[in-house]
mmCIF file of C-alpha atoms in Angstrom:
data_model
loop_
_atom_site.group_PDB
_atom_site.id
_atom_site.type_symbol
_atom_site.label_atom_id
_atom_site.label_comp_id
_atom_site.label_asym_id
_atom_site.label_seq_id
_atom_site.Cartn_x
_atom_site.Cartn_y
_atom_site.Cartn_z
ATOM 1 C CA UNK A 1 -299.964 -164.579 110.644
ATOM 2 C CA UNK A 2 -299.816 -167.623 108.907
ATOM 3 C CA UNK A 3 -302.205 -170.113 109.736
ATOM 4 C CA UNK A 4 -300.791 -172.378 113.176
ATOM 5 C CA UNK A 5 -300.439 -175.427 112.408
ATOM 6 C CA UNK A 6 -301.383 -177.875 115.226
ATOM 7 C CA UNK A 7 -300.105 -180.877 117.131
ATOM 8 C CA UNK A 8 -301.431 -184.075 115.775
ATOM 9 C CA UNK A 9 -303.088 -185.550 119.208
ATOM 10 C CA UNK A 10 -305.904 -187.733 119.613
ATOM 11 C CA UNK A 11 -307.935 -185.360 121.666
ATOM 12 C CA UNK A 12 -307.858 -182.249 118.903
ATOM 13 C CA UNK A 13 -308.076 -185.069 115.590
ATOM 14 C CA UNK A 14 -311.411 -186.432 117.392
ATOM 15 C CA UNK A 15 -313.625 -183.746 118.486
ATOM 16 C CA UNK A 16 -311.931 -180.582 116.610
ATOM 17 C CA UNK A 17 -311.111 -178.694 120.259
ATOM 18 C CA UNK A 18 -309.170 -175.981 120.398
ATOM 19 C CA UNK A 19 -307.988 -176.198 124.077
ATOM 20 C CA UNK A 20 -304.932 -177.287 125.594
ATOM 21 C CA UNK A 21 -303.909 -178.472 128.838
ATOM 22 C CA UNK A 22 -301.073 -176.620 131.345
ATOM 23 C CA UNK A 23 -300.000 -176.648 134.440
ATOM 24 C CA UNK A 24 -301.263 -173.939 136.496
ATOM 25 C CA UNK A 25 -299.846 -172.199 139.502
ATOM 26 C CA UNK A 26 -303.135 -170.974 141.096
ATOM 27 C CA UNK A 27 -301.814 -169.886 144.432
ATOM 28 C CA UNK A 28 -301.688 -170.464 147.883
ATOM 29 C CA UNK A 29 -299.191 -173.617 146.635
ATOM 30 C CA UNK A 30 -302.183 -174.859 144.571
ATOM 31 C CA UNK A 31 -300.883 -176.717 141.627
ATOM 32 C CA UNK A 32 -303.645 -177.674 138.839
ATOM 33 C CA UNK A 33 -303.697 -179.404 134.760
ATOM 34 C CA UNK A 34 -306.594 -177.403 133.342
ATOM 35 C CA UNK A 35 -308.001 -176.538 129.677
ATOM 36 C CA UNK A 36 -307.099 -173.229 128.606
ATOM 37 C CA UNK A 37 -307.599 -171.661 125.117
ATOM 38 C CA UNK A 38 -304.876 -172.407 122.280
ATOM 39 C CA UNK A 39 -302.613 -169.347 122.317
ATOM 40 C CA UNK A 40 -301.344 -168.396 118.863
ATOM 41 C CA UNK A 41 -298.401 -166.777 117.592
ATOM 42 C CA UNK A 42 -298.410 -162.659 117.146
ATOM 43 C CA UNK A 43 -295.938 -160.748 115.478
ATOM 44 C CA UNK A 44 -292.122 -162.407 115.853
ATOM 45 C CA UNK A 45 -293.134 -164.967 117.935
ATOM 46 C CA UNK A 46 -293.394 -168.842 117.833
ATOM 47 C CA UNK A 47 -295.799 -171.193 118.481
ATOM 48 C CA UNK A 48 -294.223 -174.713 120.186
ATOM 49 C CA UNK A 49 -295.286 -177.566 121.057
ATOM 50 C CA UNK A 50 -293.313 -178.525 124.225
ATOM 51 C CA UNK A 51 -291.326 -181.736 124.581
ATOM 52 C CA UNK A 52 -289.596 -181.792 127.641
ATOM 53 C CA UNK A 53 -289.829 -179.383 130.418
ATOM 54 C CA UNK A 54 -287.762 -180.147 133.448
ATOM 55 C CA UNK A 55 -289.005 -179.629 137.482
ATOM 56 C CA UNK A 56 -287.098 -176.842 138.471
ATOM 57 C CA UNK A 57 -286.133 -176.332 142.592
ATOM 58 C CA UNK A 58 -287.696 -172.674 141.511
ATOM 59 C CA UNK A 59 -290.757 -174.252 141.041
ATOM 60 C CA UNK A 60 -290.853 -176.155 144.228
ATOM 61 C CA UNK A 61 -290.240 -172.671 145.497
ATOM 62 C CA UNK A 62 -292.718 -170.711 143.952
ATOM 63 C CA UNK A 63 -295.696 -173.518 145.277
ATOM 64 C CA UNK A 64 -293.987 -173.054 148.670
ATOM 65 C CA UNK A 65 -294.545 -169.149 148.733
ATOM 66 C CA UNK A 66 -289.876 -168.688 148.990
ATOM 67 C CA UNK A 67 -290.266 -167.408 145.133
ATOM 68 C CA UNK A 68 -292.345 -164.676 144.267
ATOM 69 C CA UNK A 69 -294.612 -165.214 141.224
ATOM 70 C CA UNK A 70 -297.593 -164.437 139.322
ATOM 71 C CA UNK A 71 -300.524 -166.803 139.560
ATOM 72 C CA UNK A 72 -302.346 -167.851 137.863
ATOM 73 C CA UNK A 73 -299.669 -168.974 135.389
ATOM 74 C CA UNK A 74 -298.175 -171.722 133.782
ATOM 75 C CA UNK A 75 -295.318 -173.265 135.385
ATOM 76 C CA UNK A 76 -292.167 -174.311 133.165
ATOM 77 C CA UNK A 77 -289.113 -172.722 132.421
ATOM 78 C CA UNK A 78 -286.941 -175.426 131.233
ATOM 79 C CA UNK A 79 -288.031 -175.982 127.860
ATOM 80 C CA UNK A 80 -287.448 -177.600 124.627
ATOM 81 C CA UNK A 81 -290.368 -177.998 122.034
ATOM 82 C CA UNK A 82 -291.053 -178.048 118.492
ATOM 83 C CA UNK A 83 -291.843 -175.153 116.463
ATOM 84 C CA UNK A 84 -295.441 -175.576 114.759
ATOM 85 C CA UNK A 85 -296.523 -172.434 113.783
ATOM 86 C CA UNK A 86 -294.903 -168.812 113.204
ATOM 87 C CA UNK A 87 -295.960 -165.572 113.863
ATOM 88 C CA UNK A 88 -295.852 -162.289 110.922
ATOM 89 C CA UNK A 89 -291.591 -161.150 110.561
ATOM 90 C CA UNK A 90 -290.916 -164.562 112.871
ATOM 91 C CA UNK A 91 -286.998 -165.522 111.950
ATOM 92 C CA UNK A 92 -284.101 -167.373 112.182
ATOM 93 C CA UNK A 93 -286.951 -170.841 112.426
ATOM 94 C CA UNK A 94 -289.168 -173.294 110.505
ATOM 95 C CA UNK A 95 -292.032 -174.851 111.553
ATOM 96 C CA UNK A 96 -289.999 -178.569 112.732
ATOM 97 C CA UNK A 97 -287.146 -177.130 113.970
ATOM 98 C CA UNK A 98 -286.488 -178.781 117.814
ATOM 99 C CA UNK A 99 -285.509 -175.630 120.037
ATOM 100 C CA UNK A 100 -284.767 -175.065 123.612
ATOM 101 C CA UNK A 101 -286.394 -171.540 125.387
ATOM 102 C CA UNK A 102 -283.927 -169.023 127.084
ATOM 103 C CA UNK A 103 -287.055 -168.100 129.256
ATOM 104 C CA UNK A 104 -286.841 -164.088 130.231
ATOM 105 C CA UNK A 105 -287.964 -160.910 128.645
ATOM 106 C CA UNK A 106 -286.710 -157.970 129.457
ATOM 107 C CA UNK A 107 -287.624 -154.375 129.847
ATOM 108 C CA UNK A 108 -285.100 -152.857 126.946
ATOM 109 C CA UNK A 109 -284.725 -149.533 128.792
ATOM 110 C CA UNK A 110 -283.677 -149.837 132.914
ATOM 111 C CA UNK A 111 -280.009 -149.276 133.060
ATOM 112 C CA UNK A 112 -279.570 -152.436 133.553
ATOM 113 C CA UNK A 113 -280.662 -153.379 130.463
ATOM 114 C CA UNK A 114 -278.655 -150.459 128.430
ATOM 115 C CA UNK A 115 -275.765 -151.351 130.537
ATOM 116 C CA UNK A 116 -275.861 -154.964 128.631
ATOM 117 C CA UNK A 117 -277.014 -156.748 132.429
ATOM 118 C CA UNK A 118 -280.263 -157.759 130.771
ATOM 119 C CA UNK A 119 -280.638 -159.889 133.817
ATOM 120 C CA UNK A 120 -280.202 -157.428 136.232
ATOM 121 C CA UNK A 121 -283.243 -156.140 134.694
ATOM 122 C CA UNK A 122 -286.039 -153.829 137.479
ATOM 123 C CA UNK A 123 -288.912 -155.013 135.631
ATOM 124 C CA UNK A 124 -287.459 -158.760 134.710
ATOM 125 C CA UNK A 125 -290.172 -161.042 133.591
ATOM 126 C CA UNK A 126 -290.203 -165.097 133.392
ATOM 127 C CA UNK A 127 -291.660 -167.548 131.774
ATOM 128 C CA UNK A 128 -293.267 -169.762 134.076
ATOM 129 C CA UNK A 129 -293.122 -167.637 136.415
ATOM 130 C CA UNK A 130 -294.714 -164.517 135.626
ATOM 131 C CA UNK A 131 -295.725 -165.250 132.091
ATOM 132 C CA UNK A 132 -297.227 -168.486 130.914
ATOM 133 C CA UNK A 133 -294.281 -171.646 130.789
ATOM 134 C CA UNK A 134 -293.719 -174.967 129.375
ATOM 135 C CA UNK A 135 -295.927 -177.265 130.870
ATOM 136 C CA UNK A 136 -298.422 -177.175 128.335
ATOM 137 C CA UNK A 137 -298.932 -178.551 125.391
ATOM 138 C CA UNK A 138 -298.789 -175.249 123.684
ATOM 139 C CA UNK A 139 -296.529 -172.472 124.413
ATOM 140 C CA UNK A 140 -295.679 -169.315 122.836
ATOM 141 C CA UNK A 141 -292.499 -167.253 122.909
ATOM 142 C CA UNK A 142 -290.926 -164.184 120.824
ATOM 143 C CA UNK A 143 -288.570 -165.502 118.195
ATOM 144 C CA UNK A 144 -285.733 -164.068 119.954
ATOM 145 C CA UNK A 145 -285.302 -166.478 123.038
ATOM 146 C CA UNK A 146 -285.862 -169.527 120.379
ATOM 147 C CA UNK A 147 -282.862 -171.359 119.854
ATOM 148 C CA UNK A 148 -282.713 -174.295 117.861
ATOM 149 C CA UNK A 149 -281.499 -176.837 118.781
ATOM 150 C CA UNK A 150 -278.405 -178.975 117.183
ATOM 151 C CA UNK A 151 -279.061 -182.164 114.902
ATOM 152 C CA UNK A 152 -278.952 -185.329 116.977
ATOM 153 C CA UNK A 153 -279.729 -183.575 120.208
ATOM 154 C CA UNK A 154 -283.010 -184.877 121.516
ATOM 155 C CA UNK A 155 -285.610 -182.897 123.715
ATOM 156 C CA UNK A 156 -284.868 -184.698 126.843
ATOM 157 C CA UNK A 157 -281.076 -182.841 126.381
ATOM 158 C CA UNK A 158 -282.213 -180.114 125.074
ATOM 159 C CA UNK A 159 -284.898 -178.744 128.351
ATOM 160 C CA UNK A 160 -280.860 -179.211 130.023
ATOM 161 C CA UNK A 161 -280.091 -176.248 127.973
ATOM 162 C CA UNK A 162 -281.564 -173.515 130.709
ATOM 163 C CA UNK A 163 -280.186 -175.289 133.246
ATOM 164 C CA UNK A 164 -276.240 -175.595 131.970
ATOM 165 C CA UNK A 165 -276.437 -171.656 130.336
ATOM 166 C CA UNK A 166 -277.040 -170.288 134.584
ATOM 167 C CA UNK A 167 -274.082 -172.797 134.880
ATOM 168 C CA UNK A 168 -272.368 -171.336 132.154
ATOM 169 C CA UNK A 169 -273.046 -167.985 133.641
ATOM 170 C CA UNK A 170 -272.079 -168.808 137.426
ATOM 171 C CA UNK A 171 -268.664 -170.151 135.427
ATOM 172 C CA UNK A 172 -268.078 -166.796 134.524
ATOM 173 C CA UNK A 173 -268.433 -165.459 137.168
ATOM 174 C CA UNK A 174 -266.006 -168.020 139.031
ATOM 175 C CA UNK A 175 -263.231 -167.236 136.991
ATOM 176 C CA UNK A 176 -261.523 -170.730 136.977
ATOM 177 C CA UNK A 177 -258.394 -170.764 136.314
ATOM 178 C CA UNK A 178 -256.979 -174.684 135.667
ATOM 179 C CA UNK A 179 -255.458 -177.002 137.610
ATOM 180 C CA UNK A 180 -256.662 -175.983 141.069
ATOM 181 C CA UNK A 181 -258.956 -177.286 143.224
ATOM 182 C CA UNK A 182 -262.607 -176.539 143.526
ATOM 183 C CA UNK A 183 -265.114 -178.050 145.467
ATOM 184 C CA UNK A 184 -268.850 -177.779 144.457
ATOM 185 C CA UNK A 185 -271.436 -178.141 147.755
ATOM 186 C CA UNK A 186 -274.408 -180.127 146.860
ATOM 187 C CA UNK A 187 -274.932 -182.390 143.575
ATOM 188 C CA UNK A 188 -278.507 -181.940 142.491
ATOM 189 C CA UNK A 189 -278.776 -181.598 139.010
ATOM 190 C CA UNK A 190 -277.171 -178.291 138.731
ATOM 191 C CA UNK A 191 -274.562 -179.594 141.087
ATOM 192 C CA UNK A 192 -273.869 -182.115 138.517
ATOM 193 C CA UNK A 193 -273.788 -179.560 135.500
ATOM 194 C CA UNK A 194 -271.283 -177.468 137.822
ATOM 195 C CA UNK A 195 -269.407 -180.583 138.161
ATOM 196 C CA UNK A 196 -269.146 -181.324 134.612
ATOM 197 C CA UNK A 197 -268.069 -177.485 133.486
ATOM 198 C CA UNK A 198 -265.767 -177.316 136.354
ATOM 199 C CA UNK A 199 -264.143 -180.791 134.834
ATOM 200 C CA UNK A 200 -264.318 -179.510 131.284
ATOM 201 C CA UNK A 201 -262.302 -176.044 132.196
ATOM 202 C CA UNK A 202 -259.912 -177.926 133.806
ATOM 203 C CA UNK A 203 -260.231 -177.627 137.250
ATOM 204 C CA UNK A 204 -258.267 -180.213 139.496
ATOM 205 C CA UNK A 205 -259.268 -181.851 141.612
ATOM 206 C CA UNK A 206 -262.999 -181.417 141.171
ATOM 207 C CA UNK A 207 -264.317 -182.400 144.632
ATOM 208 C CA UNK A 208 -268.363 -182.508 145.426
ATOM 209 C CA UNK A 209 -270.086 -183.091 148.759
ATOM 210 C CA UNK A 210 -273.454 -183.870 149.266
ATOM 211 C CA UNK A 211 -275.108 -186.240 151.936
ATOM 212 C CA UNK A 212 -277.023 -188.168 150.006
ATOM 213 C CA UNK A 213 -274.672 -191.107 148.458
ATOM 214 C CA UNK A 214 -277.089 -191.575 145.088
ATOM 215 C CA UNK A 215 -275.911 -187.476 144.221
ATOM 216 C CA UNK A 216 -272.299 -188.354 145.369
ATOM 217 C CA UNK A 217 -272.464 -191.284 142.750
ATOM 218 C CA UNK A 218 -273.835 -188.494 140.156
ATOM 219 C CA UNK A 219 -271.022 -186.344 141.032
ATOM 220 C CA UNK A 220 -268.218 -188.755 139.969
ATOM 221 C CA UNK A 221 -270.630 -189.845 136.846
ATOM 222 C CA UNK A 222 -270.482 -186.749 135.911
ATOM 223 C CA UNK A 223 -266.725 -186.271 136.246
ATOM 224 C CA UNK A 224 -265.896 -185.470 139.952
ATOM 225 C CA UNK A 225 -262.375 -186.851 141.360
ATOM 226 C CA UNK A 226 -263.718 -187.309 145.020
ATOM 227 C CA UNK A 227 -267.007 -187.190 146.522
ATOM 228 C CA UNK A 228 -267.290 -186.078 150.138
ATOM 229 C CA UNK A 229 -270.106 -186.211 153.044
ATOM 230 C CA UNK A 230 -270.814 -183.720 154.070
ATOM 231 C CA UNK A 231 -272.985 -184.988 157.366
ATOM 232 C CA UNK A 232 -269.623 -187.161 158.191
ATOM 233 C CA UNK A 233 -268.080 -185.562 161.378
ATOM 234 C CA UNK A 234 -264.977 -184.978 159.454
ATOM 235 C CA UNK A 235 -265.994 -183.974 156.312
ATOM 236 C CA UNK A 236 -264.002 -180.393 156.696
ATOM 237 C CA UNK A 237 -260.643 -182.096 157.464
ATOM 238 C CA UNK A 238 -260.864 -184.585 155.108
ATOM 239 C CA UNK A 239 -261.857 -181.448 152.611
ATOM 240 C CA UNK A 240 -258.715 -179.717 153.888
ATOM 241 C CA UNK A 241 -256.360 -182.341 153.084
ATOM 242 C CA UNK A 242 -257.054 -182.640 149.597
ATOM 243 C CA UNK A 243 -255.406 -179.473 149.717
ATOM 244 C CA UNK A 244 -252.662 -180.202 151.642
ATOM 245 C CA UNK A 245 -254.324 -177.897 153.920
ATOM 246 C CA UNK A 246 -254.285 -174.574 152.499
ATOM 247 C CA UNK A 247 -257.889 -174.893 151.166
ATOM 248 C CA UNK A 248 -259.895 -174.488 148.041
ATOM 249 C CA UNK A 249 -259.325 -171.674 145.635
ATOM 250 C CA UNK A 250 -263.101 -172.542 144.115
ATOM 251 C CA UNK A 251 -265.982 -173.001 146.411
ATOM 252 C CA UNK A 252 -269.576 -173.186 145.328
ATOM 253 C CA UNK A 253 -272.496 -173.214 147.561
ATOM 254 C CA UNK A 254 -274.781 -174.842 144.970
ATOM 255 C CA UNK A 255 -277.380 -176.150 148.163
ATOM 256 C CA UNK A 256 -278.664 -172.456 149.174
ATOM 257 C CA UNK A 257 -278.191 -173.013 153.329
ATOM 258 C CA UNK A 258 -276.698 -170.585 155.480
ATOM 259 C CA UNK A 259 -274.392 -173.731 156.739
ATOM 260 C CA UNK A 260 -273.065 -174.390 153.998
ATOM 261 C CA UNK A 261 -272.192 -171.203 153.091
ATOM 262 C CA UNK A 262 -270.409 -171.027 156.354
ATOM 263 C CA UNK A 263 -268.451 -173.983 155.702
ATOM 264 C CA UNK A 264 -267.442 -172.765 152.283
ATOM 265 C CA UNK A 265 -266.079 -169.985 154.337
ATOM 266 C CA UNK A 266 -264.098 -172.058 156.241
ATOM 267 C CA UNK A 267 -262.660 -174.469 153.430
ATOM 268 C CA UNK A 268 -261.617 -171.660 151.111
ATOM 269 C CA UNK A 269 -257.964 -170.595 150.568
ATOM 270 C CA UNK A 270 -256.993 -167.434 150.735
ATOM 271 C CA UNK A 271 -257.231 -165.047 148.181
ATOM 272 C CA UNK A 272 -259.782 -167.690 147.044
ATOM 273 C CA UNK A 273 -263.297 -167.090 145.265
ATOM 274 C CA UNK A 274 -266.633 -168.158 146.303
ATOM 275 C CA UNK A 275 -269.815 -168.562 144.340
ATOM 276 C CA UNK A 276 -273.318 -168.459 145.851
ATOM 277 C CA UNK A 277 -275.215 -170.538 142.911
ATOM 278 C CA UNK A 278 -278.054 -171.929 146.021
ATOM 279 C CA UNK A 279 -281.423 -170.328 146.229
ATOM 280 C CA UNK A 280 -281.803 -169.787 149.643
ATOM 281 C CA UNK A 281 -284.464 -168.969 151.989
ATOM 282 C CA UNK A 282 -285.232 -165.355 151.557
ATOM 283 C CA UNK A 283 -285.245 -165.121 155.821
ATOM 284 C CA UNK A 284 -282.328 -167.645 155.835
ATOM 285 C CA UNK A 285 -279.378 -165.609 157.581
ATOM 286 C CA UNK A 286 -275.622 -167.066 157.567
ATOM 287 C CA UNK A 287 -273.316 -166.277 160.239
ATOM 288 C CA UNK A 288 -270.270 -165.494 159.057
ATOM 289 C CA UNK A 289 -266.846 -163.691 160.138
ATOM 290 C CA UNK A 290 -265.874 -160.514 158.768
ATOM 291 C CA UNK A 291 -262.153 -161.022 160.034
ATOM 292 C CA UNK A 292 -262.028 -164.117 158.334
ATOM 293 C CA UNK A 293 -263.362 -162.322 154.926
ATOM 294 C CA UNK A 294 -260.554 -159.644 155.220
ATOM 295 C CA UNK A 295 -257.626 -161.900 156.574
ATOM 296 C CA UNK A 296 -258.304 -164.683 153.886
ATOM 297 C CA UNK A 297 -259.045 -161.826 151.167
ATOM 298 C CA UNK A 298 -261.920 -163.892 149.806
ATOM 299 C CA UNK A 299 -263.930 -163.001 147.125
ATOM 300 C CA UNK A 300 -268.062 -163.732 147.409
ATOM 301 C CA UNK A 301 -269.959 -163.768 144.420
ATOM 302 C CA UNK A 302 -273.605 -164.049 144.030
ATOM 303 C CA UNK A 303 -275.250 -165.297 140.314
ATOM 304 C CA UNK A 304 -278.134 -165.096 138.454
ATOM 305 C CA UNK A 305 -280.001 -166.471 135.801
ATOM 306 C CA UNK A 306 -278.283 -166.876 132.433
ATOM 307 C CA UNK A 307 -277.553 -163.192 131.156
ATOM 308 C CA UNK A 308 -276.071 -164.012 126.805
ATOM 309 C CA UNK A 309 -275.016 -167.755 127.872
ATOM 310 C CA UNK A 310 -278.050 -169.512 126.632
ATOM 311 C CA UNK A 311 -276.099 -170.239 123.155
ATOM 312 C CA UNK A 312 -272.914 -171.318 124.338
ATOM 313 C CA UNK A 313 -275.222 -173.791 126.862
ATOM 314 C CA UNK A 314 -276.706 -174.908 123.095
ATOM 315 C CA UNK A 315 -272.928 -175.747 121.824
ATOM 316 C CA UNK A 316 -271.944 -177.309 125.098
ATOM 317 C CA UNK A 317 -274.782 -180.137 124.816
ATOM 318 C CA UNK A 318 -273.030 -182.577 123.067
ATOM 319 C CA UNK A 319 -269.764 -181.638 124.652
ATOM 320 C CA UNK A 320 -270.530 -182.670 128.400
ATOM 321 C CA UNK A 321 -271.504 -186.231 130.039
ATOM 322 C CA UNK A 322 -275.273 -185.451 130.043
ATOM 323 C CA UNK A 323 -276.153 -188.961 129.266
ATOM 324 C CA UNK A 324 -275.299 -189.684 132.962
ATOM 325 C CA UNK A 325 -278.490 -187.931 133.921
ATOM 326 C CA UNK A 326 -281.174 -190.418 134.920
ATOM 327 C CA UNK A 327 -284.709 -188.320 133.278
ATOM 328 C CA UNK A 328 -287.667 -189.535 134.951
ATOM 329 C CA UNK A 329 -290.605 -188.716 132.790
ATOM 330 C CA UNK A 330 -293.637 -187.728 133.524
ATOM 331 C CA UNK A 331 -297.009 -186.912 131.728
ATOM 332 C CA UNK A 332 -298.392 -183.645 132.021
ATOM 333 C CA UNK A 333 -301.890 -184.920 133.474
ATOM 334 C CA UNK A 334 -299.423 -186.198 136.696
ATOM 335 C CA UNK A 335 -297.657 -182.776 137.108
ATOM 336 C CA UNK A 336 -298.612 -182.951 140.625
ATOM 337 C CA UNK A 337 -296.702 -186.032 140.747
ATOM 338 C CA UNK A 338 -293.535 -184.865 139.379
ATOM 339 C CA UNK A 339 -293.177 -181.677 141.601
ATOM 340 C CA UNK A 340 -293.386 -184.696 144.430
ATOM 341 C CA UNK A 341 -290.615 -186.381 142.812
ATOM 342 C CA UNK A 342 -288.485 -183.611 142.256
ATOM 343 C CA UNK A 343 -288.868 -182.767 145.961
ATOM 344 C CA UNK A 344 -287.689 -186.474 147.348
ATOM 345 C CA UNK A 345 -285.464 -186.616 144.415
ATOM 346 C CA UNK A 346 -286.503 -189.489 143.005
ATOM 347 C CA UNK A 347 -284.488 -189.035 140.005
ATOM 348 C CA UNK A 348 -281.493 -187.028 139.056
ATOM 349 C CA UNK A 349 -283.892 -184.640 137.008
ATOM 350 C CA UNK A 350 -287.263 -185.217 136.247
ATOM 351 C CA UNK A 351 -289.020 -183.963 133.327
ATOM 352 C CA UNK A 352 -292.683 -183.608 132.271
ATOM 353 C CA UNK A 353 -293.221 -184.712 128.757
ATOM 354 C CA UNK A 354 -296.963 -183.360 127.557
ATOM 355 C CA UNK A 355 -296.830 -185.781 124.820
ATOM 356 C CA UNK A 356 -296.766 -188.878 126.937
ATOM 357 C CA UNK A 357 -299.746 -191.026 127.727
ATOM 358 C CA UNK A 358 -300.905 -190.812 131.313
#
């Protein structure tokens, strides 16, 4: 193995220490920034110094006990980082490259992996959930899942690749036909990316709904034609009027609440395709009319993570208005504050920047 190249930080240069800081989920809702031994890359692995790590709704779900994780584990699966060392046989990258991480490890031998459906792997593990993720000063990943970012793309934008790749897969599932209306319910960070993709794919009009005025504004900045408030008693009538009363041929639930799915079915056109993108509480239940699904001949779809869409997302980073997302950066030592800010939606997107001084 080649000798690791360590990041130049005051902490290491002053005392020659080889212990990094990491934001760890310790179980029972507890998150703490602790010291850990520096990792070293093994064969076909790369050592990264994370430069920007997005805080995702999944992170808050983990802390709330609504998403299964494997504590103690370092959080962070939306990662952009600099390559600082290469393990033996690592391919396709050089020290100094800025990369994005596709944060999953698959077994490769279950029937789903062997059918080209790795994201359905029965033994799938995720960095930042089951394996140590990017909310740390150093992170080791296989070379297979590190993608070099285009020249000129900084870490703030690069860390959006993982959620964008999930949205690319979602749009693949939805199978949009250009020139037709789409309704995206919910305009948090992922909903905003879905808006941008829908516009780039030729949907018209692109309609977004969110109860928060700031998120409706975000939807418009990302390319929506119209933004509606679903808390308005007249919301569904207003939405249907935008389609001439026919309903939407494409509807996306980017919230993850039963009431949103129920509304989506009511707002769907005959023959519509409905996509559940938002992560719901596992115990949540929606009340739907099987007859309405039958008579409208609706297609109800799920979407999970980002199978073979990460490379395509990298290619879209410079093609979408990602600069419209207002990103708030927090140092690693303020990870607890960053999670709290993500819960309240204090900014369009919250990221942890390990190199940022507290």
